[in-house]
PDB file of C-alpha atoms in Angstrom:
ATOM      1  CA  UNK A  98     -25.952  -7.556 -18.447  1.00 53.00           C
ATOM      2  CA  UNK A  99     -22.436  -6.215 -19.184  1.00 58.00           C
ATOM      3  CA  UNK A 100     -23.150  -3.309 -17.102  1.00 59.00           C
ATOM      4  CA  UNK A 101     -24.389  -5.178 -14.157  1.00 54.00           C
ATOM      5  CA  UNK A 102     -21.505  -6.777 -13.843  1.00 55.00           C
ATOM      6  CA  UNK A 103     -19.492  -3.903 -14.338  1.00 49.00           C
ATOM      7  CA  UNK A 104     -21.146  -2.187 -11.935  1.00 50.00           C
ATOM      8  CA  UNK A 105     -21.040  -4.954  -9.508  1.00 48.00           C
ATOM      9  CA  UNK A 106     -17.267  -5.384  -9.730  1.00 48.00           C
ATOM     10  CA  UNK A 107     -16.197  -1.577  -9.277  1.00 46.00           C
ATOM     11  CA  UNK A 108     -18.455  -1.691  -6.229  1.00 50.00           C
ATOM     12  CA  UNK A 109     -16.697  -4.357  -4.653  1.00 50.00           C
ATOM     13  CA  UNK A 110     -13.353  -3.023  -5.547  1.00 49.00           C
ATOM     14  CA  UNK A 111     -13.989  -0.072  -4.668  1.00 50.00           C
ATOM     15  CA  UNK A 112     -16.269  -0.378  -1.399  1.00 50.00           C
ATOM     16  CA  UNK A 113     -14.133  -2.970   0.791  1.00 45.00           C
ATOM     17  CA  UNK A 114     -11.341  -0.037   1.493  1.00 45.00           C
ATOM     18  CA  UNK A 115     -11.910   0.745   5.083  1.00 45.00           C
ATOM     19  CA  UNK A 116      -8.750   3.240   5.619  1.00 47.00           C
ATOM     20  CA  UNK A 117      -6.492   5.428   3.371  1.00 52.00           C
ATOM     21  CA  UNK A 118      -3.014   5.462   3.922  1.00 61.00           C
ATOM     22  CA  UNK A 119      -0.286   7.890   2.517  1.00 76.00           C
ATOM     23  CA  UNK A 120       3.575   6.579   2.816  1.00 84.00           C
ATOM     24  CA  UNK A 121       6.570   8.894   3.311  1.00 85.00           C
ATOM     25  CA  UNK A 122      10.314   8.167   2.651  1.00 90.00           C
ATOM     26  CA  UNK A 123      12.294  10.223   5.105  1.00 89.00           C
ATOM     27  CA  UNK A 124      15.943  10.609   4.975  1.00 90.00           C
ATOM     28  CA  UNK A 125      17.474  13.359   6.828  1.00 89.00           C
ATOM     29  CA  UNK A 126      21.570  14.185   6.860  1.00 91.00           C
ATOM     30  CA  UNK A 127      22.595  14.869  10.491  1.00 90.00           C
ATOM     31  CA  UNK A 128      26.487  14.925   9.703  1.00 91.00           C
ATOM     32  CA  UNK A 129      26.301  18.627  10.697  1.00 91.00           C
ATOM     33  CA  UNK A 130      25.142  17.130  14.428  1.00 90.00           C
ATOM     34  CA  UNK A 131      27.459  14.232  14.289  1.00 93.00           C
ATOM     35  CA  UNK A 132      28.257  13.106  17.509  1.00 94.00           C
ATOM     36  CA  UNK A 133      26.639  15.159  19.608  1.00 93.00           C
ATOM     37  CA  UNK A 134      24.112  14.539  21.888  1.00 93.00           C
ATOM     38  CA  UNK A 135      20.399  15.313  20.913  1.00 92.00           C
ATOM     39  CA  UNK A 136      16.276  14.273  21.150  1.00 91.00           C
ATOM     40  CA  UNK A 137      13.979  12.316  18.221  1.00 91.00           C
ATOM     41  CA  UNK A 138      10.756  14.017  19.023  1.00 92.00           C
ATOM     42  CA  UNK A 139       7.580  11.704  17.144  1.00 91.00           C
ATOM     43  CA  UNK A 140       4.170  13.509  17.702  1.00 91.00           C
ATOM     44  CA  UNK A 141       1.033  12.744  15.962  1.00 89.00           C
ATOM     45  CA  UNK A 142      -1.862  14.681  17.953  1.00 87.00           C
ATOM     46  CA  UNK A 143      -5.541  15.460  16.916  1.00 85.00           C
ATOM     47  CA  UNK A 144      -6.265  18.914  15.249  1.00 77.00           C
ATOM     48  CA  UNK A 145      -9.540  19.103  17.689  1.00 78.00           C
ATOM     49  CA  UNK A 146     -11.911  16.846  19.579  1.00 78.00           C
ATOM     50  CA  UNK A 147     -13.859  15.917  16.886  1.00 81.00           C
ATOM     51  CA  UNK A 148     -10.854  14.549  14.500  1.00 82.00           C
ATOM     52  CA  UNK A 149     -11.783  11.399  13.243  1.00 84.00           C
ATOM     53  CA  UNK A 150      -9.450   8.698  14.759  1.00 86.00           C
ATOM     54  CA  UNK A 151      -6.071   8.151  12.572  1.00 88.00           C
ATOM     55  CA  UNK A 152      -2.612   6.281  13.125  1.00 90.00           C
ATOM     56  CA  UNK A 153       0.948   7.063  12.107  1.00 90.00           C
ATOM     57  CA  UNK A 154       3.590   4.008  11.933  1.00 93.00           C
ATOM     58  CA  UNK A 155       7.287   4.554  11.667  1.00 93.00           C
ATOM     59  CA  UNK A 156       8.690   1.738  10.231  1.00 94.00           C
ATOM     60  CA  UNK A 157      12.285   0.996   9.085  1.00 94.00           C
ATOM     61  CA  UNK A 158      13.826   3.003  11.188  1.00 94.00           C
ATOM     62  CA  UNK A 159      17.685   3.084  10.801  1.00 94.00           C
ATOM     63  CA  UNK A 160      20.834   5.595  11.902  1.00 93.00           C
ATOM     64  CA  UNK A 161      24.214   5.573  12.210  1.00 94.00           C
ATOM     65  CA  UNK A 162      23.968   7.040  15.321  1.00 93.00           C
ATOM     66  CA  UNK A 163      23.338   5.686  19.023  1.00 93.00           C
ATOM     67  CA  UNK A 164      19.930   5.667  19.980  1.00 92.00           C
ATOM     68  CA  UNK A 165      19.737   6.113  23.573  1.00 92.00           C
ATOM     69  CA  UNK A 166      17.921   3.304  26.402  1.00 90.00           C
ATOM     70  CA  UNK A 167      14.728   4.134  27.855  1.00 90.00           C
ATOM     71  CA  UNK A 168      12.631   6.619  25.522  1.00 93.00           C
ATOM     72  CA  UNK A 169       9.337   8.427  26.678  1.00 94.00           C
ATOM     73  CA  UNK A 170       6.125   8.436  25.307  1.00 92.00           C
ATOM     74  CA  UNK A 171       2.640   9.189  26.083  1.00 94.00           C
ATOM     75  CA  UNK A 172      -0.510   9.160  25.257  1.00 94.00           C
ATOM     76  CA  UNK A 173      -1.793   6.682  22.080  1.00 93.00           C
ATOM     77  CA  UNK A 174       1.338   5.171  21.103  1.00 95.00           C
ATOM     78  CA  UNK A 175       3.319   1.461  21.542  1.00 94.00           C
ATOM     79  CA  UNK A 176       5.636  -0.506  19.361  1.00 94.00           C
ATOM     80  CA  UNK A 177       9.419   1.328  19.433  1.00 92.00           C
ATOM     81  CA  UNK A 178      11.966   2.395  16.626  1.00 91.00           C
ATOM     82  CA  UNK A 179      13.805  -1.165  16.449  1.00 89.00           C
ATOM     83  CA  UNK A 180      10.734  -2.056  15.141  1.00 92.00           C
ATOM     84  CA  UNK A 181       7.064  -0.743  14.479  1.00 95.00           C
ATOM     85  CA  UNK A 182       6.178   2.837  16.165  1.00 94.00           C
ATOM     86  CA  UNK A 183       2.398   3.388  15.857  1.00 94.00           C
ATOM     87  CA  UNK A 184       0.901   6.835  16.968  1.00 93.00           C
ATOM     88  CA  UNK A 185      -2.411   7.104  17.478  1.00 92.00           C
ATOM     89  CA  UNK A 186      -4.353  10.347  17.618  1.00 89.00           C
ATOM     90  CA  UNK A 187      -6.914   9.229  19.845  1.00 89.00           C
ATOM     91  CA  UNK A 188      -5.305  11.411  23.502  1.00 89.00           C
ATOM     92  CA  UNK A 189      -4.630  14.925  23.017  1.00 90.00           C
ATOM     93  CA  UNK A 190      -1.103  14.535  23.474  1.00 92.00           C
ATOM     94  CA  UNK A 191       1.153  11.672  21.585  1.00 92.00           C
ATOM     95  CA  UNK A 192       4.020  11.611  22.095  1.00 93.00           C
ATOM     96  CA  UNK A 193       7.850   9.644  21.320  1.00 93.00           C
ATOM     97  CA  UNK A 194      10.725  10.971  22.767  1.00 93.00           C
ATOM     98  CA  UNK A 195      14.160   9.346  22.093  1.00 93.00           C
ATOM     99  CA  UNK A 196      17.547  10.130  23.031  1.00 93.00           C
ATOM    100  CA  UNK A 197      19.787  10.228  20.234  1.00 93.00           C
ATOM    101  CA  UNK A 198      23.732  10.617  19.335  1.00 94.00           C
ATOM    102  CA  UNK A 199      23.894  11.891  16.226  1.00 93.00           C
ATOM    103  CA  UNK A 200      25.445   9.948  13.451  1.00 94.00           C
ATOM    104  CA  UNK A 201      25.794  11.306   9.492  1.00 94.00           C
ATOM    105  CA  UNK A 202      22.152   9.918   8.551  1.00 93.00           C
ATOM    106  CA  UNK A 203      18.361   9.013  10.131  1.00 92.00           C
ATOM    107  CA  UNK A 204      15.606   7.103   7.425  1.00 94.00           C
ATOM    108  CA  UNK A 205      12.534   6.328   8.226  1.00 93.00           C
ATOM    109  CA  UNK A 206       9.163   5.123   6.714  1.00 93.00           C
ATOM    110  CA  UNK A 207       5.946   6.755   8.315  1.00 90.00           C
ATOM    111  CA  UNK A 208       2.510   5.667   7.325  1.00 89.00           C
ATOM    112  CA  UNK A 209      -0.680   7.835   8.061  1.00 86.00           C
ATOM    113  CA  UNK A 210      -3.848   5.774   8.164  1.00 86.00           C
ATOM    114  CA  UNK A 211      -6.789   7.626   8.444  1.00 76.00           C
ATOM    115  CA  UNK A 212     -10.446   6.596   7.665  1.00 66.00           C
ATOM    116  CA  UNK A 213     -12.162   7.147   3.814  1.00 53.00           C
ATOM    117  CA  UNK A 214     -15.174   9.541   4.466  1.00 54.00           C
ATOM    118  CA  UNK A 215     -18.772   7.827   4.371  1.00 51.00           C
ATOM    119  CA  UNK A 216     -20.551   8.863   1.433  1.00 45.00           C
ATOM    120  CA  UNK A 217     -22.335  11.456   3.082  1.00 49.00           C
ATOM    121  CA  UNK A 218     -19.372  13.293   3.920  1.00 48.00           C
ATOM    122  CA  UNK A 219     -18.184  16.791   1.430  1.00 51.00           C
ATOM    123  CA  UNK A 220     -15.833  18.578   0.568  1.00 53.00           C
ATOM    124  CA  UNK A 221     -14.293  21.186  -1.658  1.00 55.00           C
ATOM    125  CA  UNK A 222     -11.074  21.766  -3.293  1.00 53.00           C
ATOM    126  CA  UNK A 223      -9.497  24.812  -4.820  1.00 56.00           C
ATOM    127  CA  UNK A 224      -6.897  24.978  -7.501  1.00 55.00           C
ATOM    128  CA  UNK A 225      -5.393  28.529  -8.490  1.00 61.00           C
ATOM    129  CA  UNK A 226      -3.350  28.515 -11.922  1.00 63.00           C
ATOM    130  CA  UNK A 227      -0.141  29.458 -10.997  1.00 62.00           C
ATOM    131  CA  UNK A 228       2.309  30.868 -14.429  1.00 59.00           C
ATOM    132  CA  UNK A 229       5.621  29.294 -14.547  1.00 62.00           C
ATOM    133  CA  UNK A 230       8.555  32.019 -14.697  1.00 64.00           C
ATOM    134  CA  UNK A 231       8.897  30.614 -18.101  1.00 72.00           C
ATOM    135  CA  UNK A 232       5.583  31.469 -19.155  1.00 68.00           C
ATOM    136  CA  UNK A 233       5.334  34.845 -17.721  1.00 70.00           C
ATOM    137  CA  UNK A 234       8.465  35.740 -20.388  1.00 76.00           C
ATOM    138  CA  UNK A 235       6.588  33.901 -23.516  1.00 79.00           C
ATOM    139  CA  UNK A 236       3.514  36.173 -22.818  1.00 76.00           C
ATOM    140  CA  UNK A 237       5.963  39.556 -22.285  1.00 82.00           C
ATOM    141  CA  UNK A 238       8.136  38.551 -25.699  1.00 85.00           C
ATOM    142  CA  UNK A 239       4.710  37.925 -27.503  1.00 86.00           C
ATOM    143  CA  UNK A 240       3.513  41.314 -26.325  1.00 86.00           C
ATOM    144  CA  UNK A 241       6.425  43.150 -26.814  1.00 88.00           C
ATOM    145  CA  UNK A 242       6.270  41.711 -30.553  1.00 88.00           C
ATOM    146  CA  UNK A 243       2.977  42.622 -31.182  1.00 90.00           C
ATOM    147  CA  UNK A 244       3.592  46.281 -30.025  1.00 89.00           C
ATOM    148  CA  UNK A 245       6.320  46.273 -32.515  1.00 88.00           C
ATOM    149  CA  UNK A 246       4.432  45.378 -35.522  1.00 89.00           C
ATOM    150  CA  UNK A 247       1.632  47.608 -34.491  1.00 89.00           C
ATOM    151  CA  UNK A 248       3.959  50.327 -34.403  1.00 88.00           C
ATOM    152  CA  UNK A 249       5.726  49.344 -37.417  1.00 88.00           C
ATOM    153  CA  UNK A 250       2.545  49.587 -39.337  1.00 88.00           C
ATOM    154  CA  UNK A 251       1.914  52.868 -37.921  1.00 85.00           C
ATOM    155  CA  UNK A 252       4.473  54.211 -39.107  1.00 75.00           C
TER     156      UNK A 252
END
């Protein structure tokens, strides 16, 4: 019975997520450009036709430079950077253009929503073992010391 119900709750928990969504924290320094006169260029387009659909907010948006009036856009996107941004991926081409005066700093929070895979879907992942610098040196100082003892007891 305990495994009923064990099974019954990790089902729900885990079958009621309809979208996965990764977060990034982006801070850039733009004191190099400060003052000067530039573009914030947002895409988020689909790799091919068949890319299942997907959104990327832009949330918290803040500078300490001078956004210009009037941005651009086209294609899948609405909101604007005082607020919510969302890109959509579902035109070929979306697109946020924004002029900008540079100040020292841009942040911004962007999250990608995308759709889980159905439970037919596949996939496969590859991991190569990669040896840190530091282990690379162990292994050479281990070999090194058993060449000397071999040669020591050759001798």
């Amino acid at each position: 019975m305990i495994r009923k119900i064990l099974a019954a709750s990790l089902l729900a928990l885990l079958g009621n997520h309809a979208a996965l969504a990764d977060t990034w924290y982006v801070n850039v320094d733009t004191s190099a450009l400060s003052g000067q006169s530039g573009w914030l260029d947002f895409q988020f387009n689909p790799a091919d036709a068949f890319a299942p659909a997907a959104s990327a907010t832009i949330m918290s948006f803040s500078s300490t430079g001078l956004l210009q009036p009037m941005p651009t856009f086209s294609g899948d996107v609405s909101g604007s950077l005082d607020g919510t941004l969302t890109l959509g991926n579902s035109q070929d081409f979306n697109d946020w253009l924004q002029g900008v005066t540079f100040g020292t700093a841009i942040s911004f929070r962007v999250d990608i929503n995308e759709p889980i895979p159905n439970a037919s879907g596949s996939g496969t992942a590859f991991s190569s073992p990669v040896p840190e610098p530091d282990v690379a040196a162990s292994l050479l100082a281990g070999l090194g010391l058993v060449g000397f003892a071999v040669r020591r007891r050759a001798a």
